[in-house]
Short mmCIF file of N, CA and C in Angstrom, two decimals:
data_model
loop_
_atom_site.label_atom_id
_atom_site.label_comp_id
_atom_site.label_asym_id
_atom_site.label_seq_id
_atom_site.Cartn_x
_atom_site.Cartn_y
_atom_site.Cartn_z
N MET A 1 13.87 15.38 29.20
CA MET A 1 13.18 15.82 30.39
C MET A 1 13.89 17.08 30.87
N GLU A 2 13.12 18.10 31.10
CA GLU A 2 13.67 19.37 31.56
C GLU A 2 12.99 19.78 32.86
N ASP A 3 13.76 20.05 33.88
CA ASP A 3 13.23 20.45 35.19
C ASP A 3 12.20 19.46 35.72
N GLY A 4 12.41 18.18 35.48
CA GLY A 4 11.50 17.16 35.99
C GLY A 4 10.20 17.03 35.24
N VAL A 5 10.07 17.69 34.08
CA VAL A 5 8.83 17.63 33.30
C VAL A 5 9.10 16.84 32.03
N LEU A 6 8.29 15.83 31.80
CA LEU A 6 8.42 15.00 30.60
C LEU A 6 7.68 15.67 29.46
N SER A 7 8.36 15.85 28.35
CA SER A 7 7.76 16.45 27.17
C SER A 7 7.51 15.36 26.14
N VAL A 8 6.31 15.32 25.59
CA VAL A 8 5.95 14.30 24.61
C VAL A 8 5.51 14.99 23.33
N ASP A 9 6.12 14.61 22.21
CA ASP A 9 5.74 15.15 20.91
C ASP A 9 4.57 14.34 20.38
N THR A 10 3.40 14.97 20.25
CA THR A 10 2.21 14.26 19.78
C THR A 10 1.84 14.62 18.34
N ALA A 11 2.73 15.28 17.63
CA ALA A 11 2.44 15.71 16.26
C ALA A 11 2.10 14.54 15.35
N ASN A 12 2.76 13.41 15.54
CA ASN A 12 2.51 12.25 14.68
C ASN A 12 1.84 11.11 15.44
N ALA A 13 1.20 11.42 16.54
CA ALA A 13 0.55 10.39 17.35
C ALA A 13 -0.66 9.82 16.62
N VAL A 14 -0.92 8.55 16.84
CA VAL A 14 -2.07 7.88 16.26
C VAL A 14 -3.08 7.65 17.38
N GLU A 15 -4.34 7.91 17.08
CA GLU A 15 -5.39 7.77 18.08
C GLU A 15 -5.54 6.32 18.53
N ALA A 16 -5.65 6.12 19.82
CA ALA A 16 -5.89 4.78 20.36
C ALA A 16 -7.35 4.42 20.14
N ILE A 17 -7.61 3.19 19.75
CA ILE A 17 -8.99 2.75 19.55
C ILE A 17 -9.32 1.71 20.61
N PRO A 18 -10.59 1.60 20.97
CA PRO A 18 -10.97 0.60 21.97
C PRO A 18 -10.87 -0.81 21.39
N ALA A 19 -11.01 -1.80 22.25
CA ALA A 19 -10.98 -3.20 21.81
C ALA A 19 -12.01 -3.40 20.71
N ASN A 20 -11.71 -4.30 19.80
CA ASN A 20 -12.57 -4.51 18.65
C ASN A 20 -12.78 -6.01 18.45
N TYR A 21 -13.92 -6.38 17.90
CA TYR A 21 -14.21 -7.78 17.61
C TYR A 21 -14.81 -7.87 16.22
N ALA A 22 -14.40 -8.87 15.48
CA ALA A 22 -14.97 -9.12 14.16
C ALA A 22 -14.99 -10.62 13.93
N ALA A 23 -15.99 -11.09 13.23
CA ALA A 23 -16.09 -12.52 12.91
C ALA A 23 -15.96 -12.70 11.41
N ILE A 24 -15.18 -13.70 11.03
CA ILE A 24 -15.05 -14.08 9.63
C ILE A 24 -15.66 -15.47 9.53
N ASP A 25 -16.84 -15.55 8.91
CA ASP A 25 -17.53 -16.84 8.86
C ASP A 25 -17.15 -17.70 7.66
N GLY A 26 -16.45 -17.13 6.70
CA GLY A 26 -16.01 -17.90 5.55
C GLY A 26 -17.04 -18.01 4.44
N LEU A 27 -18.25 -17.58 4.70
CA LEU A 27 -19.30 -17.64 3.68
C LEU A 27 -19.67 -16.23 3.22
N THR A 28 -20.21 -15.45 4.12
CA THR A 28 -20.58 -14.08 3.76
C THR A 28 -19.49 -13.09 4.10
N GLN A 29 -18.65 -13.43 5.05
CA GLN A 29 -17.56 -12.54 5.48
C GLN A 29 -16.25 -13.30 5.37
N THR A 30 -15.42 -12.92 4.39
CA THR A 30 -14.15 -13.63 4.20
C THR A 30 -12.93 -12.77 4.50
N SER A 31 -13.14 -11.49 4.78
CA SER A 31 -12.02 -10.63 5.15
C SER A 31 -12.51 -9.54 6.08
N TYR A 32 -11.56 -8.88 6.72
CA TYR A 32 -11.88 -7.82 7.68
C TYR A 32 -10.80 -6.76 7.58
N THR A 33 -11.20 -5.51 7.46
CA THR A 33 -10.25 -4.41 7.46
C THR A 33 -10.05 -3.94 8.89
N VAL A 34 -8.83 -3.96 9.34
CA VAL A 34 -8.50 -3.55 10.70
C VAL A 34 -8.61 -2.03 10.77
N PRO A 35 -9.43 -1.50 11.70
CA PRO A 35 -9.61 -0.05 11.76
C PRO A 35 -8.34 0.69 12.15
N GLN A 36 -8.26 1.92 11.70
CA GLN A 36 -7.10 2.74 12.02
C GLN A 36 -7.04 2.96 13.52
N GLY A 37 -5.86 2.91 14.06
CA GLY A 37 -5.66 3.10 15.49
C GLY A 37 -4.17 3.18 15.74
N TYR A 38 -3.57 2.08 16.15
CA TYR A 38 -2.13 2.06 16.38
C TYR A 38 -1.36 1.78 15.09
N HIS A 39 -2.03 1.87 13.95
CA HIS A 39 -1.40 1.64 12.65
C HIS A 39 -2.15 2.48 11.63
N SER A 40 -1.86 2.33 10.36
CA SER A 40 -2.43 3.18 9.32
C SER A 40 -3.89 2.91 8.99
N GLY A 41 -4.42 1.76 9.39
CA GLY A 41 -5.80 1.43 9.06
C GLY A 41 -5.93 0.73 7.72
N SER A 42 -4.82 0.42 7.06
CA SER A 42 -4.88 -0.25 5.77
C SER A 42 -4.68 -1.76 5.87
N GLY A 43 -4.52 -2.26 7.08
CA GLY A 43 -4.31 -3.70 7.27
C GLY A 43 -5.59 -4.50 7.14
N THR A 44 -5.48 -5.70 6.61
CA THR A 44 -6.63 -6.59 6.50
C THR A 44 -6.27 -7.98 7.00
N VAL A 45 -7.30 -8.70 7.39
CA VAL A 45 -7.18 -10.10 7.77
C VAL A 45 -8.14 -10.85 6.87
N SER A 46 -7.70 -11.94 6.27
CA SER A 46 -8.60 -12.69 5.39
C SER A 46 -8.26 -14.17 5.43
N LEU A 47 -9.24 -14.95 5.00
CA LEU A 47 -9.04 -16.40 4.92
C LEU A 47 -8.24 -16.74 3.68
N THR A 48 -7.46 -17.79 3.74
CA THR A 48 -6.75 -18.25 2.56
C THR A 48 -7.71 -19.05 1.70
N GLY A 49 -7.38 -19.21 0.45
CA GLY A 49 -8.25 -19.91 -0.50
C GLY A 49 -8.60 -21.32 -0.06
N ASP A 50 -7.65 -22.07 0.49
CA ASP A 50 -7.95 -23.44 0.90
C ASP A 50 -8.94 -23.48 2.06
N ILE A 51 -8.88 -22.52 2.96
CA ILE A 51 -9.84 -22.47 4.06
C ILE A 51 -11.22 -22.10 3.52
N GLU A 52 -11.29 -21.14 2.62
CA GLU A 52 -12.57 -20.77 2.01
C GLU A 52 -13.20 -21.97 1.31
N GLU A 53 -12.40 -22.73 0.56
CA GLU A 53 -12.91 -23.90 -0.15
C GLU A 53 -13.40 -24.97 0.82
N ALA A 54 -12.66 -25.19 1.90
CA ALA A 54 -13.06 -26.18 2.89
C ALA A 54 -14.37 -25.79 3.56
N LEU A 55 -14.52 -24.52 3.89
CA LEU A 55 -15.77 -24.06 4.50
C LEU A 55 -16.94 -24.16 3.53
N ALA A 56 -16.69 -23.85 2.26
CA ALA A 56 -17.76 -23.93 1.26
C ALA A 56 -18.22 -25.36 1.05
N ALA A 57 -17.34 -26.33 1.29
CA ALA A 57 -17.69 -27.73 1.07
C ALA A 57 -18.54 -28.31 2.21
N ILE A 58 -18.63 -27.59 3.31
CA ILE A 58 -19.40 -28.10 4.46
C ILE A 58 -20.88 -27.99 4.19
#
């Protein structure tokens, strides 16, 4: 901070994204790619094999 002014380096800043919602139903949708925002955008969420098998048996 210089002379009471806060300096922020935004060269490597990642864009903030709004709230997001996704549904994984286990039949047609078994994974979801998390959109880029506060991270690289390469993250995924998916069901494990045992959960997929249990849902398929219903």
